[in-house]
Coordinates of N, CA, C and O in Angstrom, one line a residue:
M1 N 1.1 -1.2 0.0 CA -0.3 0.0 0.1 C 1.0 1.2 0.1 O 1.9 1.0 0.5
R2 N 0.5 2.3 -0.7 CA 1.1 3.5 -0.8 C 0.4 4.7 -0.5 O -0.8 4.7 -0.7
L3 N 0.8 5.5 0.7 CA 0.1 6.7 1.1 C 0.1 8.0 -0.3 O 1.3 7.8 -1.0
T4 N -0.5 8.7 -0.8 CA -0.7 9.6 -1.5 C 0.1 10.6 -1.1 O 0.6 11.0 0.0
V5 N 0.4 12.0 -1.9 CA 1.8 13.0 -1.5 C 0.6 13.6 -0.6 O 0.8 14.6 0.1
Y6 N -0.7 13.4 -1.1 CA -1.5 14.3 -0.2 C -1.3 14.3 1.7 O -2.2 14.6 2.2
S7 N -1.7 12.9 1.9 CA -1.8 12.7 2.7 C -0.7 12.3 3.7 O -0.6 13.1 5.0
D8 N 1.3 12.2 2.7 CA 2.3 12.4 3.5 C 2.1 14.1 3.6 O 2.3 14.8 4.7
Y9 N 1.8 15.0 2.6 CA 1.7 16.1 3.0 C 0.8 16.8 5.0 O 1.0 17.5 5.3
A10 N -0.3 16.1 4.7 CA -1.3 16.1 5.6 C -0.5 16.1 7.2 O -0.9 16.2 8.1
L11 N 0.1 14.8 6.8 CA 1.0 13.9 8.0 C 2.1 15.1 8.3 O 2.0 15.4 10.1
R12 N 2.9 15.7 7.6 CA 4.2 16.6 7.7 C 3.1 18.0 8.7 O 3.8 18.1 9.5
L13 N 1.9 18.2 8.1 CA 1.1 19.1 8.6 C 0.9 19.7 9.9 O 1.1 20.2 10.8
M14 N 0.1 18.1 10.3 CA -0.5 18.1 11.4 C 1.0 17.6 12.3 O 0.5 18.2 13.6
M15 N 2.0 17.2 11.9 CA 3.0 17.0 12.9 C 3.4 18.4 13.6 O 4.1 18.8 14.3
Y16 N 4.3 19.5 12.4 CA 4.2 20.8 12.6 C 3.5 21.8 13.5 O 3.9 22.0 14.2
L17 N 1.9 21.5 13.1 CA 1.1 21.9 14.6 C 1.4 21.4 15.9 O 1.1 22.3 16.7
G18 N 1.6 20.1 15.5 CA 1.8 19.4 16.9 C 2.9 20.1 17.8 O 2.6 20.5 18.9
L19 N 3.9 20.7 17.2 CA 5.1 21.4 17.7 C 4.8 22.5 17.9 O 5.5 23.0 19.0
G20 N 3.8 23.2 17.6 CA 3.5 24.4 17.6 C 2.7 24.8 18.9 O 2.2 25.3 19.2
G21 N 2.2 23.7 19.3 CA 1.1 23.4 20.5 C -0.3 24.2 20.2 O -1.1 23.9 19.3
D22 N -0.1 25.4 21.0 CA -1.5 25.9 21.0 C -1.4 27.2 20.1 O -2.5 28.1 19.6
D23 N -0.4 27.5 19.9 CA 0.1 29.0 18.8 C -0.5 28.7 17.2 O -0.1 27.4 16.6
L24 N -0.8 30.0 17.2 CA -1.2 29.7 15.7 C 0.0 29.9 14.6 O 0.9 30.3 14.8
V25 N 0.0 28.8 13.3 CA 0.9 28.6 12.7 C 0.3 29.3 11.2 O -1.2 28.5 10.7
T26 N 1.0 29.4 9.9 CA 1.0 29.4 9.1 C 1.1 28.9 7.4 O 1.8 27.9 8.0
I27 N 0.3 29.1 6.3 CA 0.7 28.1 5.7 C 2.4 28.3 5.3 O 3.2 27.6 5.0
D28 N 2.5 29.7 5.2 CA 3.9 29.5 4.3 C 5.0 29.0 5.5 O 5.7 28.7 4.8
D29 N 4.6 29.2 7.0 CA 5.5 28.0 7.7 C 6.2 27.2 7.6 O 6.8 26.3 7.7
V30 N 4.5 26.7 7.3 CA 4.8 24.7 7.1 C 5.7 24.5 5.7 O 6.3 23.8 5.4
A31 N 5.1 25.3 4.8 CA 5.3 25.2 3.6 C 6.7 25.2 3.5 O 7.9 24.5 2.8
N32 N 7.5 26.7 4.1 CA 9.0 26.6 3.9 C 9.8 26.3 4.9 O 10.9 25.5 4.7
A33 N 9.5 25.5 5.5 CA 9.8 24.4 6.8 C 10.4 22.9 5.8 O 11.0 22.3 6.2
Y34 N 9.5 22.6 4.5 CA 9.4 21.2 4.4 C 9.9 21.6 3.1 O 9.9 20.7 2.6
G35 N 9.6 22.9 2.7 CA 9.7 22.5 1.3 C 8.7 22.4 0.1 O 9.0 21.6 -0.7
I36 N 7.7 22.1 0.8 CA 6.4 21.5 0.0 C 5.7 23.0 -0.8 O 5.3 24.4 -0.1
S37 N 4.7 22.5 -1.5 CA 3.3 23.6 -2.5 C 2.3 24.3 -0.7 O 1.8 23.4 -0.6
K38 N 2.5 25.4 -1.2 CA 1.8 26.1 -0.6 C 0.4 25.8 -0.9 O -0.8 25.7 -0.2
A39 N -0.2 25.7 -1.9 CA -1.2 25.4 -3.3 C -1.6 24.0 -2.3 O -3.5 24.0 -1.9
H40 N -1.0 23.1 -2.5 CA -1.3 21.7 -2.0 C -1.7 22.1 -0.3 O -2.9 21.4 0.4
L41 N -0.5 22.5 0.6 CA -1.4 22.9 1.7 C -2.3 23.6 2.0 O -3.1 23.4 2.8
M42 N -3.0 24.3 1.3 CA -4.7 25.0 1.7 C -5.4 23.8 1.3 O -6.4 24.2 2.2
K43 N -5.2 23.3 -0.2 CA -6.2 22.3 0.0 C -6.3 21.6 1.1 O -7.5 21.0 1.8
I44 N -5.8 20.8 1.9 CA -5.4 20.1 3.2 C -5.6 20.6 4.2 O -6.6 20.2 5.3
T45 N -5.3 21.5 4.5 CA -6.1 22.9 5.1 C -7.2 22.7 5.5 O -7.9 22.6 6.8
H46 N -7.9 23.0 4.0 CA -9.3 23.5 4.1 C -10.2 22.1 4.4 O -11.1 21.8 5.0
E47 N -9.5 20.9 3.6 CA -10.0 19.6 4.5 C -10.0 19.1 5.5 O -11.1 18.2 6.6
L48 N -8.9 19.1 6.3 CA -8.4 18.7 7.7 C -9.5 19.6 8.8 O -9.5 19.3 9.6
G49 N -9.4 21.1 8.3 CA -10.8 22.1 9.1 C -12.1 21.9 9.2 O -12.2 21.4 10.0
K50 N -12.7 21.2 8.4 CA -13.8 21.0 7.7 C -14.4 19.9 8.6 O -15.2 19.0 9.1
K51 N -12.9 18.6 8.8 CA -12.9 17.3 9.6 C -12.9 17.3 10.8 O -12.4 16.3 12.0
G52 N -12.4 18.5 11.6 CA -12.4 18.5 13.2 C -10.9 18.5 13.3 O -10.8 18.5 14.5
L53 N -10.0 18.1 12.5 CA -8.4 18.0 12.4 C -7.4 19.0 13.0 O -6.9 18.7 13.9
I54 N -7.4 20.4 12.9 CA -7.5 21.0 12.6 C -8.8 22.2 12.8 O -9.5 22.5 12.5
E55 N -7.9 23.4 13.7 CA -8.6 24.8 13.7 C -8.0 26.0 13.1 O -6.5 26.0 13.3
T56 N -8.7 26.9 11.8 CA -8.8 27.7 11.3 C -9.0 28.9 12.2 O -9.8 29.1 12.1
V57 N -8.1 29.7 11.8 CA -8.6 31.3 12.4 C -7.9 32.5 11.4 O -7.1 32.4 10.5
R58 N -9.0 32.8 10.7 CA -9.2 33.7 9.4 C -8.3 35.6 9.8 O -8.0 35.3 11.3
G59 N -7.7 35.9 9.0 CA -7.6 37.8 9.2 C -6.2 37.5 9.5 O -5.0 36.6 9.2
R60 N -5.3 39.0 9.6 CA -3.8 39.2 9.6 C -3.0 38.4 10.8 O -2.2 38.1 10.2
Q61 N -4.2 38.5 11.8 CA -2.8 37.3 13.0 C -3.6 36.0 12.9 O -3.4 35.3 13.8
G62 N -4.0 35.5 12.2 CA -5.0 33.9 11.8 C -3.4 33.0 11.5 O -2.7 33.4 11.2
G63 N -3.7 31.9 11.2 CA -3.5 31.2 11.1 C -4.0 29.4 11.3 O -5.4 29.3 11.8
M64 N -3.5 28.7 11.7 CA -4.0 27.5 11.9 C -3.4 26.5 12.9 O -2.2 26.6 13.7
R65 N -3.7 25.8 14.0 CA -3.6 25.2 15.0 C -4.4 23.9 15.2 O -5.3 23.3 14.4
L66 N -3.8 22.4 15.7 CA -4.5 21.4 15.9 C -6.2 21.6 16.9 O -6.0 22.6 17.3
G67 N -7.4 20.9 16.2 CA -8.3 20.8 16.5 C -8.3 20.8 17.9 O -9.3 20.5 18.7
R68 N -7.8 19.1 18.3 CA -8.1 19.0 19.8 C -6.0 18.4 20.2 O -5.1 18.6 19.0
K69 N -5.5 18.1 21.4 CA -4.8 17.7 21.8 C -3.6 16.4 20.7 O -4.7 15.5 20.5
A70 N -2.9 16.4 20.2 CA -1.7 15.5 20.0 C -2.5 14.2 20.3 O -2.1 13.6 19.5
S71 N -2.0 14.1 21.8 CA -2.4 13.0 22.1 C -3.7 11.8 21.6 O -3.8 11.0 21.8
L72 N -4.5 12.8 21.6 CA -6.0 12.5 21.7 C -6.5 12.1 19.5 O -7.7 11.7 19.2
I73 N -5.1 12.4 18.5 CA -5.4 12.5 17.1 C -4.8 10.9 17.1 O -3.4 11.3 16.8
H74 N -5.2 9.8 15.8 CA -5.0 8.7 16.0 C -4.0 9.2 14.4 O -5.0 9.5 13.6
I75 N -3.0 8.7 14.3 CA -2.2 8.6 12.9 C -3.5 7.6 11.6 O -3.5 8.8 10.6
G76 N -3.8 6.4 11.9 CA -5.1 6.3 11.3 C -6.2 6.7 11.0 O -6.7 7.4 9.7
E77 N -7.1 7.9 11.7 CA -7.8 8.9 11.6 C -7.1 10.0 10.5 O -7.9 10.5 9.9
I78 N -5.7 10.8 10.8 CA -5.5 11.2 10.1 C -5.4 10.7 8.5 O -6.0 11.3 7.3
V79 N -5.0 9.5 8.6 CA -4.7 8.5 6.9 C -6.0 8.5 6.3 O -6.5 9.0 4.9
R80 N -7.4 8.5 7.2 CA -8.8 8.0 6.6 C -9.3 9.1 6.0 O -10.3 9.2 5.2
A81 N -8.8 10.7 6.9 CA -9.4 11.7 6.6 C -8.6 11.8 5.0 O -9.4 12.9 4.3
T82 N -7.6 11.6 4.4 CA -6.9 12.2 3.5 C -6.9 11.2 2.1 O -6.6 11.2 1.2
E83 N -7.0 9.9 2.9 CA -7.5 8.8 1.7 C -8.2 8.6 1.1 O -9.3 7.8 1.9
S84 N -8.8 8.5 -0.3 CA -10.0 8.2 -0.3 C -10.3 7.3 -1.2 O -11.8 6.2 -1.2
D85 N -9.2 6.4 -1.3 CA -9.6 5.1 -1.9 C -8.6 3.4 -1.6 O -7.2 4.0 -1.5
F86 N -9.0 3.3 -0.8 CA -8.4 1.5 0.0 C -8.4 0.4 -0.8 O -8.3 -0.4 -0.7
A87 N -9.3 0.9 -1.7 CA -9.0 -0.5 -2.7 C -7.9 -0.7 -3.3 O -7.5 -0.3 -4.4
L88 N -7.3 -1.5 -2.8 CA -6.0 -2.4 -3.4 C -6.2 -3.3 -4.8 O -5.4 -3.0 -6.1
V89 N -6.8 -3.4 -5.3 CA -7.4 -4.2 -6.9 C -9.0 -3.8 -7.3 O -9.4 -3.3 -6.0
P90 N -8.5 -3.8 -8.5 CA -10.5 -3.7 -8.5 C -11.4 -4.2 -8.0 O -12.8 -3.3 -7.5
C91 N -11.2 -5.3 -8.1 CA -12.8 -6.2 -7.3 C -13.2 -5.4 -6.2 O -13.6 -6.1 -5.5
M92 N -12.0 -4.8 -5.2 CA -12.7 -4.0 -4.0 C -12.7 -2.8 -4.0 O -13.5 -2.6 -2.9
E93 N -13.5 -1.6 -5.0 CA -14.2 -1.3 -5.1 C -15.6 -1.3 -5.3 O -15.5 -2.0 -5.4
P94 N -16.2 -0.4 -4.8 CA -17.2 -0.6 -4.1 C -18.7 -0.1 -5.1 O -18.1 0.3 -6.5
G95 N -19.2 -1.4 -5.5 CA -19.8 -1.5 -6.4 C -19.0 -2.4 -7.4 O -19.7 -1.6 -8.8
A96 N -18.0 -2.8 -7.6 CA -17.4 -3.0 -8.7 C -18.1 -4.3 -9.7 O -17.8 -4.2 -10.8
G97 N -18.4 -5.1 -9.1 CA -19.6 -6.5 -9.3 C -17.9 -7.2 -9.4 O -17.5 -7.0 -9.1
I98 N -18.2 -8.1 -10.6 CA -17.7 -9.2 -11.4 C -16.3 -8.6 -11.9 O -17.0 -8.1 -13.0
V99 N -15.0 -8.4 -11.9 CA -14.3 -8.0 -12.9 C -13.2 -8.8 -12.9 O -12.3 -8.5 -13.4
C100 N -13.2 -10.0 -12.3 CA -12.2 -10.7 -12.9 C -12.7 -12.4 -13.1 O -14.0 -13.2 -11.6
V101 N -12.2 -13.0 -13.5 CA -13.2 -14.4 -14.1 C -13.0 -15.6 -12.3 O -13.7 -16.3 -12.7
V102 N -12.2 -15.2 -11.7 CA -11.6 -16.2 -10.6 C -12.5 -15.6 -9.3 O -12.5 -16.3 -8.1
Q103 N -13.1 -14.3 -9.6 CA -13.8 -13.7 -8.1 C -14.9 -14.3 -7.3 O -14.4 -13.9 -6.1
P104 N -15.6 -15.2 -8.1 CA -16.5 -15.9 -7.1 C -15.6 -17.2 -6.1 O -16.5 -17.2 -5.4
S105 N -14.6 -17.3 -6.7 CA -13.5 -18.0 -5.3 C -12.7 -17.7 -5.2 O -11.5 -18.5 -4.8
C106 N -12.6 -16.9 -5.3 CA -10.8 -16.0 -4.6 C -10.8 -15.6 -3.4 O -11.7 -15.1 -2.9
V107 N -9.7 -15.9 -3.0 CA -9.7 -15.4 -1.5 C -8.8 -14.3 -1.6 O -8.7 -13.3 -0.3
L108 N -7.8 -13.8 -2.4 CA -7.2 -12.7 -2.8 C -8.3 -11.6 -2.3 O -7.4 -10.7 -1.1
K109 N -9.0 -11.0 -2.8 CA -10.0 -9.5 -1.7 C -9.7 -9.9 -0.3 O -10.0 -9.1 0.3
R110 N -10.8 -11.0 0.2 CA -10.7 -11.0 1.4 C -8.9 -10.5 2.2 O -9.1 -10.1 3.5
A111 N -8.7 -11.6 1.6 CA -6.8 -11.4 2.4 C -6.2 -9.7 2.3 O -5.5 -9.2 3.0
L112 N -6.7 -9.1 1.1 CA -5.9 -7.5 1.0 C -6.8 -6.9 1.6 O -6.4 -5.5 2.2
A113 N -7.7 -7.2 2.0 CA -9.0 -6.3 2.8 C -8.4 -6.1 4.3 O -8.7 -5.8 5.0
L114 N -7.9 -8.0 4.6 CA -7.3 -7.9 6.1 C -6.5 -7.1 6.0 O -6.1 -6.6 7.5
A115 N -5.5 -7.3 5.3 CA -3.6 -7.0 5.0 C -4.5 -5.0 5.5 O -3.7 -4.0 6.1
T116 N -5.3 -4.4 4.6 CA -5.7 -3.0 4.7 C -6.0 -2.7 6.0 O -5.7 -1.8 6.6
S117 N -6.8 -3.7 6.4 CA -7.6 -3.4 7.4 C -6.1 -3.4 8.9 O -6.2 -2.6 10.2
A118 N -6.0 -4.4 9.2 CA -4.5 -4.6 10.0 C -3.5 -3.0 9.5 O -3.0 -2.5 10.8
F119 N -3.4 -2.6 8.8 CA -2.7 -1.7 8.1 C -3.1 -0.2 9.0 O -2.6 0.2 9.8
L120 N -4.4 -0.1 8.9 CA -5.3 0.9 9.6 C -4.9 0.9 10.9 O -4.7 1.7 11.6
E121 N -5.2 -0.7 11.5 CA -5.0 -0.8 13.1 C -3.5 -0.7 13.6 O -4.0 -0.4 14.4
I122 N -2.8 -0.2 12.6 CA -1.4 -0.4 13.5 C -0.9 1.5 13.5 O -0.8 1.8 14.6
L123 N -2.0 1.9 12.8 CA -1.7 3.4 12.5 C -2.6 4.1 13.3 O -1.7 4.7 13.9
D124 N -2.9 3.3 13.8 CA -4.5 3.6 15.1 C -3.8 3.5 16.3 O -4.1 4.3 17.6
G125 N -2.6 2.7 16.2 CA -2.1 2.2 17.8 C -1.0 3.9 17.6 O -0.4 3.5 19.1
Y126 N -1.0 4.3 17.0 CA -0.1 5.7 17.1 C -0.7 7.0 17.1 O -0.9 6.9 16.3
T127 N -0.5 7.7 17.8 CA -1.3 9.0 18.2 C -0.1 10.2 17.3 O 1.2 9.9 17.3
L128 N -0.3 11.4 16.9 CA 0.4 12.5 16.7 C 1.8 12.9 17.6 O 2.5 12.5 17.6
Q129 N 1.3 12.7 19.1 CA 2.2 12.6 20.6 C 3.4 12.1 19.9 O 4.3 12.2 20.2
D130 N 2.7 10.1 19.8 CA 4.4 9.6 19.5 C 5.1 10.1 18.3 O 5.9 10.2 18.5
L131 N 4.5 10.5 17.4 CA 5.6 11.2 16.0 C 6.2 12.0 17.0 O 6.9 12.7 15.6
I132 N 5.7 13.1 17.4 CA 6.2 14.1 17.8 C 7.2 14.5 18.6 O 7.5 15.5 19.3
D133 N 6.9 13.2 19.8 CA 7.9 13.4 20.8 C 9.1 13.6 20.7 O 9.9 14.4 22.0
P134 N 9.8 13.1 19.6 CA 11.3 14.1 19.4 C 11.4 15.5 19.3 O 11.7 16.0 18.1
A135 N 10.5 16.6 20.0 CA 10.3 17.5 19.7 C 11.7 18.7 19.5 O 11.5 18.8 18.7
A136 N 12.5 18.6 20.5 CA 13.3 19.4 20.2 C 14.4 18.2 18.4 O 14.7 19.5 18.2
D137 N 14.9 17.3 18.6 CA 15.1 17.3 17.0 C 14.4 17.6 16.1 O 15.2 18.2 14.8
L138 N 13.2 17.5 16.2 CA 12.4 17.9 14.9 C 12.2 19.2 14.9 O 12.3 20.0 13.7
R139 N 12.4 20.3 16.0 CA 12.3 21.3 15.8 C 13.6 21.9 15.3 O 13.5 23.3 15.0
Q140 N 14.7 21.5 16.0 CA 15.6 21.6 15.1 C 15.9 21.4 13.6 O 16.0 22.4 12.9
L141 N 15.2 20.3 13.0 CA 15.3 19.7 11.4 C 14.5 20.7 10.5 O 14.6 21.3 10.0
L142 N 13.9 21.2 11.8 CA 12.7 22.1 10.9 C 12.8 23.5 11.2 O 11.7 24.7 10.8
G143 N 13.5 23.8 11.8 CA 13.8 25.4 11.8 C 13.7 26.3 13.1 O 13.0 27.5 13.0
I144 N 12.5 25.8 13.6 CA 12.0 26.0 15.0 C 12.7 26.4 16.0 O 13.4 25.2 17.1
S145 N 12.7 27.4 16.1 CA 14.2 27.8 17.7 C 13.7 27.5 19.0 O 11.6 27.5 18.7
D146 N 13.6 27.2 20.4 CA 13.2 26.8 21.1 C 12.6 27.6 21.8 O 11.3 27.4 22.7
N147 N 13.0 28.6 22.3 CA 12.7 30.0 22.5 C 11.3 30.7 22.0 O 11.1 31.6 22.4
R148 N 11.3 30.4 20.4 CA 10.1 30.8 19.5 C 9.0 29.8 19.0 O 9.2 28.9 19.1
A149 N 8.1 30.1 19.1 CA 6.9 29.4 18.5 C 7.2 29.1 16.9 O 8.0 30.0 16.5
V150 N 6.4 28.2 16.6 CA 6.4 28.3 15.1 C 5.8 29.8 14.4 O 5.1 30.4 15.1
G151 N 6.3 30.3 13.4 CA 6.1 31.5 12.7 C 7.0 32.3 13.7 O 6.6 33.3 12.6
G152 N 7.3 32.4 14.4 CA 8.5 33.6 14.8 C 8.0 34.1 15.5 O 7.9 35.2 15.8
R153 N 6.7 34.0 16.1 CA 5.7 34.4 17.3 C 6.3 34.4 19.1 O 6.7 33.1 18.6
P154 N 6.9 35.1 19.2 CA 7.1 34.9 20.8 C 6.6 33.3 21.5 O 5.4 33.9 21.4
R155 N 6.9 32.6 22.2 CA 5.8 31.9 23.1 C 5.7 33.0 24.7 O 6.1 33.5 25.0

């Protein structure tokens, strides 16, 4: 299984926001830290905001932050919010009907469904807090000073 770039960026965004605590972070902050597209981040921010994973604040002093504590956000939840298709093969697509001559006797579809379920179950065992626990290392790698919040605002 492979996650989309959309999910990759969403996970990076959530980690960055987790490092920011309650401070507001801008899309520019995240895009510059990771060297990724602001346009993609805007779409992701909108989607995660609609799903309650992040809170957005409009205006000149606006930005975004986590919608709840990092310890309450499971990685599987983020992946489910950003991945629209977990059908690993065509016969797993909703409403696909018979797409393969062996489908009526095939065990592969069930095995792949169980594998997908196990994948998500493992991700559900990790929280965003687990991913950001090496905070000092991550802050250094992302250029976030210890005495300043994300985005250059004093703590």
